[in-house]
CSV table of C-alpha atoms and ligand atoms in Angstrom, one decimal:
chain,number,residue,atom,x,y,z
M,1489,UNK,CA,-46.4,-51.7,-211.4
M,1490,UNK,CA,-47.2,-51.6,-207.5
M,1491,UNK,CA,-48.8,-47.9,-206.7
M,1492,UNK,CA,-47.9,-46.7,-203.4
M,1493,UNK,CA,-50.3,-43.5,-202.0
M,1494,UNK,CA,-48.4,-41.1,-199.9
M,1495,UNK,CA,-51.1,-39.0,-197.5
M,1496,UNK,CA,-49.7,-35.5,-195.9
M,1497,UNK,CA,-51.4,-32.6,-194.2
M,1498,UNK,CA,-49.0,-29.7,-195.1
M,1499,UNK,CA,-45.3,-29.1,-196.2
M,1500,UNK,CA,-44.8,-32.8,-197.2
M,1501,UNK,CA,-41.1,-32.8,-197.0
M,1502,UNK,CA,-40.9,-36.3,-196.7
M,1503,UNK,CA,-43.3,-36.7,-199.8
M,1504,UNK,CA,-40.5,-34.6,-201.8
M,1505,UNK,CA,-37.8,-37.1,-200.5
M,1506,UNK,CA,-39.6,-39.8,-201.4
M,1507,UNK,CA,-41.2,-38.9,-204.7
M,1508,UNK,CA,-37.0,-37.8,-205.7
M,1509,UNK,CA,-35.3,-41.0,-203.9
M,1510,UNK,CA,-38.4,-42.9,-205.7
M,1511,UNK,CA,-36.8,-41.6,-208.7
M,1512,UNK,CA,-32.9,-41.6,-207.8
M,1513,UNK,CA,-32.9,-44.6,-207.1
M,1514,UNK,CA,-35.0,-45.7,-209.6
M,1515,UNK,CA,-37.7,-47.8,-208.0
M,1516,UNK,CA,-39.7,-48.6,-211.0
M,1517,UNK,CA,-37.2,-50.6,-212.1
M,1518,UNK,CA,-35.7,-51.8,-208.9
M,1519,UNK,CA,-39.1,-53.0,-207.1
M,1520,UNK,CA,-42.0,-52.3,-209.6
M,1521,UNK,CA,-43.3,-49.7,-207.3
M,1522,UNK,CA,-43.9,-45.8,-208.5
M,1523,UNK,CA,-45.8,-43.1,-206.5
M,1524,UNK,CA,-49.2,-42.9,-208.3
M,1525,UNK,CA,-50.9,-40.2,-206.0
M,1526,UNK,CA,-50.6,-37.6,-203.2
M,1527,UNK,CA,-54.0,-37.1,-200.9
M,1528,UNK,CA,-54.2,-34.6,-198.1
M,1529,UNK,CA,-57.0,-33.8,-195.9
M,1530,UNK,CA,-56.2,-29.7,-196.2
M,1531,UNK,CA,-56.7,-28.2,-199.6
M,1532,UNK,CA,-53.9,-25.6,-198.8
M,1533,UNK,CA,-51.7,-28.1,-198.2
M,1534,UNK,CA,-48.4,-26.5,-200.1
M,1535,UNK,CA,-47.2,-30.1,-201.0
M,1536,UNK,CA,-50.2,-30.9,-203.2
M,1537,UNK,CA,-48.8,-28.0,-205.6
M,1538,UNK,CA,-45.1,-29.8,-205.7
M,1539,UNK,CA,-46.4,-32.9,-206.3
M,1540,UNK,CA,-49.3,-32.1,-209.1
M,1541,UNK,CA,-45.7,-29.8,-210.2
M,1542,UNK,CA,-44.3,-33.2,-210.8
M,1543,UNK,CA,-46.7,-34.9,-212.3
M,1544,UNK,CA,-48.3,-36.8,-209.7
M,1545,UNK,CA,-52.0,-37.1,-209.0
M,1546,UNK,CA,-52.9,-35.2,-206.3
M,1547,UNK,CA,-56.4,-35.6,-204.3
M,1548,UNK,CA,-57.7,-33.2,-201.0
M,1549,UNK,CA,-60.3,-35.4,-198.8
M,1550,UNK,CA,-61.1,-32.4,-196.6
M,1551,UNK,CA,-61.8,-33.7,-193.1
M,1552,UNK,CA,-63.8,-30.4,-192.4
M,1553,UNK,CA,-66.6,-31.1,-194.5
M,1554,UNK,CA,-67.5,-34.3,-192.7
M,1555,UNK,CA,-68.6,-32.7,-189.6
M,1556,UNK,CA,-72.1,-31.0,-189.8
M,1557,UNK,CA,-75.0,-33.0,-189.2
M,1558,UNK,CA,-72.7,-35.7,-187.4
M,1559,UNK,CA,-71.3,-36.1,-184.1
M,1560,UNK,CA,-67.3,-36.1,-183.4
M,1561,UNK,CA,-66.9,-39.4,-183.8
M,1562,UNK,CA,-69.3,-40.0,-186.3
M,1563,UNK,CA,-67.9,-37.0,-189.0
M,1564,UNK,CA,-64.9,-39.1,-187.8
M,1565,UNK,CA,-65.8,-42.0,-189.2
M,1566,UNK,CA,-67.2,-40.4,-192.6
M,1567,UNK,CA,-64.1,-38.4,-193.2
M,1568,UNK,CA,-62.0,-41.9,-192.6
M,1569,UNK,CA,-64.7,-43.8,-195.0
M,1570,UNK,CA,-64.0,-41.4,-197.5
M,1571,UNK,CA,-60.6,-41.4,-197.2
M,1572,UNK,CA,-60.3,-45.1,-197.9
M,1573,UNK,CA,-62.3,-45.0,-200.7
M,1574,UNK,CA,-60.0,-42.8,-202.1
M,1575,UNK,CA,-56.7,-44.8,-201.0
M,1576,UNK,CA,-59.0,-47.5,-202.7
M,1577,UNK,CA,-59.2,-46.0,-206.2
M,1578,UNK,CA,-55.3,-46.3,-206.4
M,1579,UNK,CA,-55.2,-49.8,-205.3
M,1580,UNK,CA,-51.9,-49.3,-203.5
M,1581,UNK,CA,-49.4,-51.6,-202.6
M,1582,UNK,CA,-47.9,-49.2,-199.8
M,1583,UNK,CA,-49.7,-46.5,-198.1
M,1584,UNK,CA,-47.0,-43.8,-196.6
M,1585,UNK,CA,-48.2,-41.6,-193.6
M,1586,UNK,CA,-46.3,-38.6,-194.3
M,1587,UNK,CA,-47.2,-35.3,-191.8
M,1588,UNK,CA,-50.8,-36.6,-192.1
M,1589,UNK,CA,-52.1,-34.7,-189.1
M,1590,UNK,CA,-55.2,-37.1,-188.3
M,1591,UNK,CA,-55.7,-40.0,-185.6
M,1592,UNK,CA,-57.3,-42.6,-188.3
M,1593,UNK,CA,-60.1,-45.4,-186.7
M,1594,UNK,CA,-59.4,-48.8,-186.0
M,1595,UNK,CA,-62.1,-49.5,-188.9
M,1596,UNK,CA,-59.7,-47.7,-191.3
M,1597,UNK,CA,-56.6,-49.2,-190.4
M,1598,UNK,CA,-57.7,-52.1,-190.5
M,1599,UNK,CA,-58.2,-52.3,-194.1
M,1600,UNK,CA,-54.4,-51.4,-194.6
M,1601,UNK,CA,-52.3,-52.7,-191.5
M,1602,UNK,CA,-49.6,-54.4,-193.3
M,1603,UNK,CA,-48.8,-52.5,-195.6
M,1604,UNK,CA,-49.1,-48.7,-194.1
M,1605,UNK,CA,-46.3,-46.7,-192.6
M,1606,UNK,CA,-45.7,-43.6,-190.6
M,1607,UNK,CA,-43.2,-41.5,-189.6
M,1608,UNK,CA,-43.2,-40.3,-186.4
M,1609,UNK,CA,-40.4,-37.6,-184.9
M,1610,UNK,CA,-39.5,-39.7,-181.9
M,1611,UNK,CA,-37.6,-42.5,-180.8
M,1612,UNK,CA,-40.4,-44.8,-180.4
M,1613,UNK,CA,-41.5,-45.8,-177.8
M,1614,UNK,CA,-40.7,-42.4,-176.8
M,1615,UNK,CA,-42.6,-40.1,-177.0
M,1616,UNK,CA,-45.9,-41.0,-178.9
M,1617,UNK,CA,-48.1,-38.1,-179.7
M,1618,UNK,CA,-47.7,-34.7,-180.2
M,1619,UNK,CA,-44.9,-32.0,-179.3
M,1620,UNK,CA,-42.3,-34.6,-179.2
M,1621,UNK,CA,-39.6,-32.3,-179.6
M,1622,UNK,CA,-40.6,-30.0,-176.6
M,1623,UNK,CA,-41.0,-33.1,-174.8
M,1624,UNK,CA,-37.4,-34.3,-175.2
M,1625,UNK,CA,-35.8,-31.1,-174.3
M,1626,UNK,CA,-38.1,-30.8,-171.0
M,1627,UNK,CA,-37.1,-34.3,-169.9
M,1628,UNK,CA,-33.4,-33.4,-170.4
M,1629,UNK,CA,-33.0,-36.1,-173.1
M,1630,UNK,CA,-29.2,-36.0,-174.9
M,1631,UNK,CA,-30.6,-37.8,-177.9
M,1632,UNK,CA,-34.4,-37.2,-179.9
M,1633,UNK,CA,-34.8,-38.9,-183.3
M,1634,UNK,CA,-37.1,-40.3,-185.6
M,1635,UNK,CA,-39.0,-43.6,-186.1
M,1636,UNK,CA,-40.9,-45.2,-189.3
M,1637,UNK,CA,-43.1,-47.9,-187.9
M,1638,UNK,CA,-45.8,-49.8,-189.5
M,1639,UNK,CA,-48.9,-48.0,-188.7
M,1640,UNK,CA,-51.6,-50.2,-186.1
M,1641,UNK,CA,-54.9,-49.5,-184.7
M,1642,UNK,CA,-52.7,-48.4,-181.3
M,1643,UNK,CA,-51.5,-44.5,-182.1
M,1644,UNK,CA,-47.5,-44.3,-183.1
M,1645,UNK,CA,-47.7,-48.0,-182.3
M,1646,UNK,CA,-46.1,-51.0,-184.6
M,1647,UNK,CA,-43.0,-52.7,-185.7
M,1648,UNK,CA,-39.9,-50.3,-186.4
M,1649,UNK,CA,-38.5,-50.1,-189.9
M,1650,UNK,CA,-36.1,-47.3,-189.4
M,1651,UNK,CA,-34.4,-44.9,-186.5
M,1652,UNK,CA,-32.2,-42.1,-186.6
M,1653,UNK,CA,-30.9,-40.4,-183.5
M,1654,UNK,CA,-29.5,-36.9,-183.0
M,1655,UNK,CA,-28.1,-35.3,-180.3
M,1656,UNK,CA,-29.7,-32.7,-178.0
M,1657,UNK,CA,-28.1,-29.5,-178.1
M,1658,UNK,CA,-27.7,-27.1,-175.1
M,1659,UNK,CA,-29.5,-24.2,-175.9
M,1660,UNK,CA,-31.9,-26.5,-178.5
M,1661,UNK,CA,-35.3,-25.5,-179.0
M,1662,UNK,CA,-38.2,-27.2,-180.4
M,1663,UNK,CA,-37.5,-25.7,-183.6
M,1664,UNK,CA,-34.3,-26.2,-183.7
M,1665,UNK,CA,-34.1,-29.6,-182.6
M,1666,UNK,CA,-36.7,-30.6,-185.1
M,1667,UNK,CA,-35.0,-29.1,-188.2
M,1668,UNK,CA,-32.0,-31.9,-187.0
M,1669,UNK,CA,-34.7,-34.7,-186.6
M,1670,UNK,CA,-36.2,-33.8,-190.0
M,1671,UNK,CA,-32.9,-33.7,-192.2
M,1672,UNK,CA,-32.7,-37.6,-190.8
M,1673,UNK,CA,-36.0,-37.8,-191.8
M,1674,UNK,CA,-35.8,-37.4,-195.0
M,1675,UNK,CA,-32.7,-40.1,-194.7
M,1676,UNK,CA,-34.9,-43.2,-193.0
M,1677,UNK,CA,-38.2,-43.0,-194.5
M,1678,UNK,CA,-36.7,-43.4,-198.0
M,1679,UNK,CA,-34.8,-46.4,-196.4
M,1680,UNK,CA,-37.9,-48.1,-194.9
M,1681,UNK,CA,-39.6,-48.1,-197.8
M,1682,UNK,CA,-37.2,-49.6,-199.6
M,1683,UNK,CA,-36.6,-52.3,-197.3
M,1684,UNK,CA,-40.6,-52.3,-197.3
M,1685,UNK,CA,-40.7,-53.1,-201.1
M,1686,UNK,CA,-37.9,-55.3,-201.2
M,1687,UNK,CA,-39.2,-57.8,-198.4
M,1688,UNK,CA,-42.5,-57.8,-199.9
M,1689,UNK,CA,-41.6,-58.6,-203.5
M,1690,UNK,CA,-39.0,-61.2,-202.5
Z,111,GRF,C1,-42.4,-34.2,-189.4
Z,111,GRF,O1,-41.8,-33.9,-188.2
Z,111,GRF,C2,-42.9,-35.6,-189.3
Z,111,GRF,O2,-42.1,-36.5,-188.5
Z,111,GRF,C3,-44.3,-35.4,-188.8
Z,111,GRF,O3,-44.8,-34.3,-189.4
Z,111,GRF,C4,-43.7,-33.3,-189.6
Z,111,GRF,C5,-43.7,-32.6,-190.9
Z,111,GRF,O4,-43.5,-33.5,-191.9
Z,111,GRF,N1,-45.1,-36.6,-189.0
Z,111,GRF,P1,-43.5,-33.1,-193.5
Z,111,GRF,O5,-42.5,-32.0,-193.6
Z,111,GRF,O6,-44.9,-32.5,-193.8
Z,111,GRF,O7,-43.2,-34.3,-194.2
């Protein structure tokens, strides 16, 4: 069975659509492939609760305690060390970037480019970085959307799997517009993946 590790820093409502689409559409069966484990870098990360609820192994690699004795970069590099050892433990097929709040070092990507994806709530490459939705509306943009791409050592960088566009309301505010962008969400990174898993067991 191929493991894929899903890594979130909070609500993880992409993990939830995965984990159920993982399920609805039965991709133990369809693509040898379950979700084996859930890792976030914030214990109070609400989806770790949902996913232990359902079973799955759940991990916290808690950035914060990297930092004293070490510079910036250095606790940078620890925290990402660690991390990969974790990811390690699983031996995953597929690592899924899923509201994981944390810039990861060349050194780390590296030893998953390939098979690690992100979502990211632009229309790459609009918009990389943060406050994409804010962005959008103060450039007067009609559409904002979403974009799994695999993940490179260049930031919400990497070949497109998926889009989905929405239109820009008048009156839309960040909020608003990103409750639209994440319904879609929830849509395309299901879709990726499985396009992911079918490519790479073919
Ligand atoms: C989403 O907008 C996602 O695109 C971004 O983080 C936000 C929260 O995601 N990466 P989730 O609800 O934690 O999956």
């Amino acid at each position: 069975m191929r493991k894929i590790v899903i890594l979130i820093s909070g609500g993880g409502s992409n993990m939830k659509a995965l984990v159920q689409t993982s399920r609805s559409n039965r991709w133990a069966e369809r693509f040898g492939a379950e979700i084996a484990a859930v890792i976030s870098n914030k214990a109070n990360a609400s989806g770790l609760a949902w996913a232990a609820s359902e079973g799955i192994a759940t991990t916290v690699v808690d950035h914060k305690a990297f930092a004293a004795g070490r510079s910036p970069q250095e606790a940078r590099e620890a925290f990402d060390a660690a991390l990969a050892a974790e990811i390690h433990r699983h031996n995953p097929s597929l690592v899924l970037l899923a509201g994981f709040m944390r810039i990861l070092t060349p050194g780390f990507v590296r030893q998953f480019e390939g098979r690690m994806l992100n979502i990211h709530p632009s229309l790459l490459p609009a918009f990389p970085g943060l406050h994409t939705h804010q962005r959008a509306i103060d450039a007067g943009c009609k559409f904002a959307g979403a974009t799994v791409h695999g993940v490179t050592a260049e930031l919400d960088h990497g070949p497109i799997w998926e889009q989905a566009v929405v239109p820009v309301l008048p009156g839309d505010t960040a909020d608003t517009l990103a409750a639209r962008v994440l319904t879609q969400e929830h849509l395309i990174y299901p879709r990726a993946v499985e396009r992911w898993l079918a490519k790479s067991s073919a």
